[in-house]
Amino acid sequence: MTRFTSSSLRRRDWLRLLGGTAGMAALGGVGSLLAPRSAQAGDYKALVCIYLVGGNDGFNMMVPADSRYAQYKEARSILALPKTSLLRLSGTDFGLHPSMKSLMPLWSAGHLAPIVNVGPLSAPLTKAQYLAAGADSPLVPDNLFSHSDQQRAWESASTEAMARTGWGARATEAMATTYPVISLGGNSRFGTGETAPALVLPGPGGTFAAAGLAPGDIAFPADQKRKAAVDALYAPGQKGEMTEVYARMQRDAFAMSDRLAELVKGLPGDDSVPAAIDRAFDRLIENQTLTTSLGGQLYQIAKLIAGRQQVQGDRHIYFASLGGFDTHADQIVSGDSTAGSHADLLTEVADAMACFHDAMVNLGLNKQVTAFTSSDFGRTFVPNNSRGSDHAWGNIQLVCGGSVNGGTTYGEYPKLVLGGSDDVGVQEWEMHGRWIPTSSVDQYASTLLKWFGSTGPQLDEILPNLSVFPDRTLGFMQPA
């Protein structure tokens, strides 16, 4: 057992640990907040990560519509979408899944870009190198094809199974933003930093404050006395340095809840919610309620971005998530490859992303906000015996926003040859179309973060493997 001594754990280490743990006792799990920078409209930027939990079948989300379609149809068998059903992406050789029609206006406006065959890599990798790599080789992600490990790989931009922090959180720390990652999708590796976890907020109508101490709750003399007693308990001037640090965490947390409680609580139709947001999300609103999980999360993020002066800070990273993408069975309806659980999920993703995009346009912030997808991994090109697909590797992701160089695809589409140079399979029984990524999570993240304002040295700090890739960015974002 490790024993800590005064020489092994120095004073500054204690303060760093307190910054990461004391805040967890406070509201939202946030440590000591930095002095807020004002959210000036012209300088404000936000990144919104939309994590598709379980491994989205990206190669049925976007399908080749040229001569490669015959290879696609043969390999995908019952999962193959009819060519006539594809939503053709003008200027390319691809089409989107027919359930994603809500995204077509974004494509037409040049605000949507698919990133092809991206996944966790520690360095560029060929099939020969993959096959020659030993079990412990750093070239191959730890526990490849495992949900938990590949979720960690995507969210941490690391191929090591024990990676502790997420690239979103590391970016907020490197850039000294006012907040850590702000999550509407629960805790995640993406938002876990060295000193603090993500700030996890509830959905529309939720309460973000200590019980009975929200600003709207303090209406009577007894409430005011109780709040005054709590404030006195954590007032400045505590005895001892560590107790003062802890008290400061509490003060920061109460101050933050005072700022955000009413903003978080707002529901569709409330005076506190900009009409521009309600108009954009109208198709997903019924009786003051968002009708889909992802729609509710992105609605809440839209409110926070609209209220950025109240939130404070000029750089925010948000996290949202949607589960259900582990489609081993019933990915499609028998006899209809365009319907089923995957089609329903893609409809929810497309509708929510389109509504969020429209909200940013209505608010005049479209060029300052970029949303992007992530997921555990792609899925096998060859279907299984349950009308589903299994765990694979490289995948296709979507990026949208007014600063996206949209209207085209990025990355190298795999050669659709089972057992070929892009498939990890060698023996006939393992030739399932598990594509080796041709672009890395590091390059994907770097492209987004460079637009966000991260400098070169910061990018190397946030993404330690980035330097081994010849192209540090993938070109899908406009200059910062």
XYZ file of C-alpha atoms in Angstrom:
480
model
C 0.000 0.000 0.000
C 1.317 3.450 -0.899
C 2.093 5.672 2.082
C 1.981 9.420 1.639
C 4.572 11.508 3.417
C 5.282 15.187 3.461
C 7.930 14.627 0.814
C 5.746 12.473 -1.481
C 2.678 14.727 -1.389
C 3.599 18.363 -1.436
C 1.459 21.330 -0.447
C 0.625 22.214 -4.041
C -0.453 18.615 -4.644
C -2.876 18.850 -1.736
C -4.337 22.006 -3.223
C -4.636 20.376 -6.645
C -6.426 17.386 -5.138
C -8.750 19.642 -3.205
C -9.547 21.496 -6.420
C -10.731 18.217 -7.896
C -12.571 16.753 -4.897
C -13.953 19.577 -2.839
C -15.987 20.749 -5.795
C -17.637 17.345 -5.984
C -19.160 18.036 -2.603
C -20.459 21.280 -4.019
C -23.173 21.654 -6.629
C -22.427 20.146 -10.004
C -19.027 18.690 -9.157
C -17.072 21.766 -10.238
C -13.870 22.788 -8.564
C -12.611 26.298 -8.106
C -13.844 28.353 -11.038
C -11.427 30.712 -12.696
C -12.233 34.381 -12.923
C -14.929 34.453 -15.625
C -14.153 36.070 -18.925
C -17.078 37.931 -20.460
C -18.810 36.147 -23.328
C -18.401 38.782 -26.016
C -20.566 37.887 -29.001
C -17.782 38.230 -31.546
C -15.258 36.132 -29.641
C -17.548 33.425 -28.289
C -17.165 29.812 -29.462
C -18.685 26.526 -28.391
C -18.095 22.888 -29.267
C -20.903 20.372 -28.774
C -19.986 16.675 -28.622
C -22.889 14.331 -29.429
C -21.883 10.861 -28.283
C -23.755 7.917 -29.851
C -23.408 5.212 -27.219
C -22.971 1.612 -28.346
C -21.290 2.000 -31.726
C -23.241 3.677 -34.516
C -23.318 1.835 -37.865
C -21.795 4.769 -39.708
C -21.358 2.825 -42.933
C -25.128 2.509 -43.174
C -25.518 6.148 -42.163
C -23.633 7.206 -45.306
C -23.527 4.841 -48.287
C -21.643 4.962 -51.627
C -23.985 5.609 -54.525
C -21.478 5.081 -57.347
C -19.950 1.861 -58.716
C -19.021 0.818 -55.158
C -22.695 0.370 -54.354
C -22.611 -3.152 -55.844
C -19.832 -4.127 -53.401
C -21.760 -2.509 -50.582
C -24.959 -4.340 -51.451
C -23.261 -7.719 -51.730
C -21.395 -7.430 -48.430
C -24.181 -5.813 -46.404
C -26.778 -8.300 -47.633
C -30.040 -7.823 -45.680
C -28.747 -4.571 -44.117
C -28.149 -2.923 -47.512
C -30.261 0.156 -48.123
C -31.926 0.352 -51.554
C -29.970 2.692 -53.772
C -33.155 4.555 -54.646
C -33.785 5.303 -50.954
C -30.512 7.171 -50.399
C -30.580 10.926 -49.830
C -28.000 11.948 -52.400
C -25.300 14.294 -51.147
C -24.831 16.555 -54.155
C -21.261 16.898 -55.379
C -20.219 13.569 -53.850
C -20.606 9.862 -54.593
C -22.588 9.195 -51.403
C -26.047 9.301 -49.930
C -27.382 9.552 -46.385
C -29.704 7.054 -44.736
C -33.297 7.969 -45.721
C -34.209 8.562 -42.076
C -31.872 11.585 -41.931
C -33.759 13.894 -44.265
C -33.740 16.642 -41.617
C -30.024 17.154 -42.332
C -30.376 17.775 -46.045
C -30.904 21.556 -45.692
C -27.630 21.694 -43.725
C -25.882 19.906 -46.570
C -27.342 22.279 -49.141
C -26.169 25.252 -47.068
C -22.630 23.832 -46.829
C -22.884 23.404 -43.060
C -22.539 19.605 -42.821
C -19.460 17.419 -43.359
C -19.071 13.626 -42.938
C -15.633 12.490 -41.739
C -14.883 9.041 -43.172
C -13.176 6.052 -41.507
C -11.963 7.771 -38.354
C -11.065 5.912 -35.166
C -8.582 5.508 -32.306
C -4.952 5.204 -33.483
C -1.634 5.877 -31.797
C 0.067 6.222 -35.206
C -0.788 5.653 -38.891
C -1.407 1.921 -39.323
C -1.440 -0.502 -42.254
C -2.859 -4.008 -42.214
C 0.638 -5.479 -42.366
C 1.636 -3.471 -39.296
C -1.571 -4.500 -37.536
C -0.924 -8.183 -38.187
C 2.717 -7.911 -37.117
C 1.904 -6.083 -33.896
C 2.103 -8.115 -30.703
C -0.616 -8.301 -28.087
C 0.932 -5.411 -26.140
C 1.899 -3.293 -29.127
C 1.121 0.412 -28.716
C 0.083 0.467 -32.383
C -3.209 -1.313 -31.619
C -5.747 0.119 -29.148
C -6.033 -1.847 -25.927
C -8.922 -4.324 -25.921
C -9.948 -3.450 -29.451
C -13.687 -4.017 -30.170
C -14.591 -3.758 -26.448
C -17.334 -1.211 -25.680
C -15.910 0.241 -22.487
C -12.339 0.389 -23.770
C -13.196 1.911 -27.139
C -15.535 4.430 -25.528
C -12.565 5.439 -23.392
C -10.339 5.544 -26.476
C -12.710 7.855 -28.346
C -13.375 10.116 -25.374
C -9.761 10.285 -24.212
C -8.049 10.324 -27.637
C -5.776 7.627 -26.261
C -5.345 3.970 -27.194
C -4.414 3.052 -23.614
C -7.092 1.223 -21.612
C -6.142 3.079 -18.417
C -6.430 6.609 -19.844
C -7.852 8.735 -17.035
C -8.833 12.018 -18.669
C -10.889 13.057 -21.677
C -9.715 15.269 -24.511
C -12.603 17.665 -23.926
C -11.579 18.154 -20.301
C -7.898 18.459 -21.183
C -8.798 21.178 -23.660
C -10.658 23.194 -21.015
C -7.686 22.848 -18.658
C -5.064 23.716 -21.264
C -7.041 26.757 -22.403
C -8.008 27.780 -18.848
C -11.674 28.147 -19.757
C -14.139 29.339 -17.147
C -15.815 25.933 -16.933
C -14.853 22.321 -17.404
C -16.955 20.406 -19.940
C -20.660 21.141 -19.403
C -22.623 17.928 -19.776
C -26.305 17.341 -20.398
C -25.588 13.663 -21.047
C -24.296 12.587 -17.638
C -20.742 11.832 -16.584
C -18.278 10.683 -19.214
C -14.575 10.182 -19.769
C -14.720 13.031 -22.310
C -15.402 15.531 -19.518
C -13.130 14.062 -16.832
C -10.074 16.198 -16.139
C -7.093 16.132 -13.821
C -8.705 18.421 -11.261
C -12.448 18.299 -11.897
C -15.153 16.246 -13.586
C -17.698 17.711 -15.981
C -20.370 20.082 -14.753
C -23.455 17.871 -15.125
C -26.717 19.777 -15.551
C -30.317 18.526 -15.619
C -32.615 18.871 -18.607
C -35.287 21.531 -19.217
C -37.387 22.123 -16.108
C -34.746 20.581 -13.833
C -33.478 21.988 -10.544
C -29.841 23.059 -10.261
C -29.345 24.307 -6.716
C -29.184 23.115 -3.133
C -32.612 22.041 -1.911
C -34.589 25.072 -0.846
C -31.758 27.493 -1.585
C -32.390 28.278 -5.237
C -32.915 31.995 -5.894
C -36.644 31.484 -6.425
C -36.978 29.576 -3.144
C -35.755 32.370 -0.859
C -38.996 34.295 -0.449
C -39.719 34.273 3.267
C -37.726 35.531 6.297
C -37.001 31.977 7.474
C -35.551 31.100 4.050
C -33.431 34.231 4.078
C -32.048 33.391 7.515
C -31.221 29.859 6.409
C -29.381 31.149 3.328
C -27.518 33.711 5.453
C -26.426 30.934 7.826
C -25.098 28.841 4.947
C -23.242 31.840 3.514
C -21.702 32.528 6.928
C -20.614 28.900 7.230
C -18.541 29.197 4.047
C -17.528 32.848 4.411
C -13.950 33.885 3.586
C -11.353 33.786 6.329
C -11.558 30.124 7.320
C -8.945 28.834 9.748
C -6.421 26.785 7.866
C -5.482 26.885 4.207
C -7.253 23.679 3.217
C -10.520 24.640 4.905
C -10.403 27.987 3.133
C -9.895 26.224 -0.203
C -12.879 23.966 0.528
C -15.048 26.918 1.581
C -14.123 28.737 -1.610
C -15.310 25.724 -3.607
C -18.660 25.946 -1.873
C -18.930 29.693 -2.445
C -18.169 29.229 -6.125
C -20.759 26.458 -6.389
C -23.490 28.538 -4.752
C -22.626 31.524 -6.938
C -22.799 29.336 -10.019
C -26.171 27.861 -9.056
C -27.474 31.378 -8.426
C -26.498 32.278 -11.998
C -27.720 29.126 -13.707
C -30.726 27.855 -11.743
C -33.389 29.882 -13.546
C -31.719 29.411 -16.930
C -31.639 25.633 -16.466
C -35.256 25.504 -15.301
C -36.754 27.206 -18.359
C -39.271 25.179 -20.382
C -40.571 25.687 -23.925
C -42.970 28.605 -23.924
C -41.536 30.227 -20.793
C -40.697 33.909 -21.003
C -37.113 33.071 -19.994
C -36.531 31.012 -23.163
C -35.784 32.912 -26.395
C -38.565 32.444 -28.926
C -35.852 31.814 -31.522
C -35.005 28.537 -29.781
C -38.617 27.413 -29.420
C -39.231 28.103 -33.119
C -36.239 25.999 -34.091
C -37.249 23.055 -31.881
C -40.980 23.342 -32.577
C -41.236 19.882 -34.232
C -39.786 18.269 -31.083
C -41.955 20.142 -28.545
C -45.278 18.906 -27.220
C -47.001 20.358 -24.143
C -43.844 22.197 -23.035
C -41.874 18.939 -23.231
C -39.127 17.862 -25.621
C -40.250 14.614 -27.227
C -36.795 13.017 -27.637
C -33.873 12.573 -25.267
C -31.251 14.074 -27.562
C -33.632 16.862 -28.542
C -34.022 17.794 -24.877
C -30.279 17.863 -24.290
C -29.542 20.015 -27.336
C -32.457 22.310 -26.451
C -30.878 22.844 -23.038
C -27.473 23.498 -24.606
C -29.063 26.005 -26.985
C -30.535 27.835 -23.961
C -27.163 27.934 -22.228
C -25.455 29.265 -25.356
C -28.163 31.916 -25.751
C -27.595 32.832 -22.086
C -23.808 32.798 -22.385
C -23.493 36.170 -20.642
C -25.249 34.645 -17.654
C -23.272 31.407 -17.890
C -20.059 33.464 -18.249
C -16.932 32.685 -20.229
C -16.172 32.893 -23.946
C -15.258 29.240 -24.631
C -17.599 26.381 -23.750
C -17.446 22.651 -24.520
C -20.725 20.752 -24.158
C -21.497 17.038 -24.055
C -24.721 15.242 -25.007
C -25.356 11.547 -25.519
C -27.853 9.083 -26.937
C -27.814 5.338 -26.240
C -29.128 2.338 -28.135
C -26.560 2.017 -30.946
C -25.336 -1.464 -29.969
C -27.472 -2.971 -32.733
C -26.572 -6.663 -32.552
C -30.182 -7.616 -33.250
C -33.138 -6.120 -35.101
C -31.112 -3.267 -36.540
C -33.648 -3.413 -39.361
C -37.193 -4.637 -39.711
C -37.445 -7.956 -41.504
C -37.912 -7.277 -45.197
C -37.289 -3.509 -44.932
C -33.713 -2.333 -44.428
C -34.844 1.309 -44.220
C -36.838 0.722 -41.014
C -35.961 -0.582 -37.560
C -34.077 0.500 -34.445
C -31.144 2.032 -36.322
C -33.416 4.068 -38.571
C -35.308 5.351 -35.516
C -32.072 6.369 -33.804
C -30.764 8.153 -36.884
C -34.058 10.037 -37.159
C -33.638 11.231 -33.578
C -30.045 12.293 -34.240
C -30.872 14.103 -37.481
C -33.931 15.891 -36.084
C -32.119 17.033 -32.945
C -29.022 18.214 -34.833
C -31.139 20.047 -37.398
C -33.207 21.795 -34.708
C -30.060 22.787 -32.832
C -28.485 24.108 -36.031
C -31.615 26.141 -36.779
C -31.558 27.560 -33.238
C -27.979 28.737 -33.710
C -28.921 30.319 -37.048
C -31.893 32.072 -35.410
C -29.625 33.372 -32.639
C -27.012 34.591 -35.111
C -24.419 32.252 -33.592
C -24.139 29.576 -36.246
C -20.552 30.417 -37.159
C -19.528 30.345 -33.508
C -20.941 26.921 -32.587
C -19.902 23.537 -33.999
C -21.580 20.216 -33.194
C -19.924 16.877 -33.895
C -20.635 13.196 -33.323
C -18.532 10.489 -31.690
C -19.236 6.818 -31.018
C -17.559 3.692 -29.632
C -16.681 2.252 -33.040
C -18.177 1.361 -36.399
C -19.912 -1.955 -36.965
C -19.101 -4.993 -39.066
C -19.884 -4.578 -42.740
C -21.138 -8.161 -42.843
C -24.406 -8.602 -40.905
C -24.871 -11.280 -38.269
C -27.697 -13.803 -38.085
C -29.955 -11.543 -36.012
C -30.578 -8.779 -38.563
C -27.843 -6.792 -36.848
C -24.122 -6.049 -36.901
C -21.238 -6.511 -34.499
C -18.319 -4.487 -33.107
C -15.788 -3.087 -35.575
C -13.324 -0.153 -35.677
C -13.251 2.756 -38.164
C -16.443 4.781 -38.457
C -18.074 7.817 -40.073
C -18.805 10.944 -38.006
C -20.799 14.095 -38.770
C -19.819 17.710 -38.084
C -22.193 20.649 -38.523
C -22.106 24.406 -38.049
C -21.610 27.651 -39.910
C -17.813 27.383 -39.717
C -17.722 23.875 -41.218
C -16.302 23.490 -44.726
C -19.340 21.450 -45.637
C -20.808 20.101 -48.819
C -18.089 17.467 -49.192
C -16.673 14.466 -47.364
C -13.311 14.185 -45.598
C -11.064 11.211 -45.067
C -10.392 8.066 -47.074
C -13.304 5.700 -47.657
C -12.206 2.054 -47.179
C -11.865 -0.387 -50.027
C -14.954 -2.555 -49.636
C -13.079 -5.834 -49.985
C -13.664 -8.351 -47.215
C -10.255 -9.534 -46.048
C -8.613 -6.820 -48.152
C -6.055 -4.216 -47.172
C -8.525 -2.221 -45.067
C -10.156 -5.164 -43.259
C -8.425 -6.615 -40.169
C -9.725 -10.097 -41.060
C -7.416 -12.746 -42.549
C -9.192 -16.085 -42.229
C -12.495 -16.458 -44.047
C -14.437 -16.714 -40.794
C -13.145 -13.298 -39.632
C -13.568 -11.340 -42.872
C -16.378 -9.136 -41.589
C -15.322 -5.685 -42.760
C -13.778 -4.259 -39.609
C -12.113 -1.302 -41.295
C -8.735 -0.026 -40.086
C -9.119 3.752 -39.543
C -7.327 6.011 -41.996
C -7.812 9.107 -39.822
C -7.299 9.268 -36.075
C -9.388 10.626 -33.236
C -6.410 12.923 -32.556
C -6.672 14.500 -36.014
C -10.457 14.779 -35.704
C -10.189 16.455 -32.290
C -7.296 18.672 -33.380
C -9.305 20.033 -36.310
C -12.131 21.011 -33.969
C -9.880 22.398 -31.236
C -7.753 24.480 -33.596
C -10.924 26.231 -34.770
C -11.946 26.537 -31.106
C -8.782 28.501 -30.431
C -6.258 25.970 -29.128
C -2.660 26.851 -30.010
C -0.142 24.390 -31.433
C 1.580 23.738 -28.078
C -1.809 23.308 -26.414
C -2.858 20.780 -29.056
C 0.292 18.754 -28.408
C -0.503 18.829 -24.692
C -4.147 17.850 -25.184
C -3.435 15.211 -27.859
C -0.066 13.556 -27.120
C -0.177 11.303 -30.214
C -0.941 14.118 -32.646
C 2.679 14.776 -33.579
C 3.140 11.350 -35.226
C 0.460 12.005 -37.858
C 1.593 13.824 -41.021
C -1.596 15.904 -41.160
C -2.416 17.574 -37.847
C -5.884 18.568 -39.057
C -8.347 17.118 -41.563
C -9.470 20.350 -43.228
C -13.178 20.310 -42.432
C -13.165 23.518 -40.351
C -12.664 27.099 -41.512
C -9.685 29.009 -40.072
C -10.041 30.116 -36.471
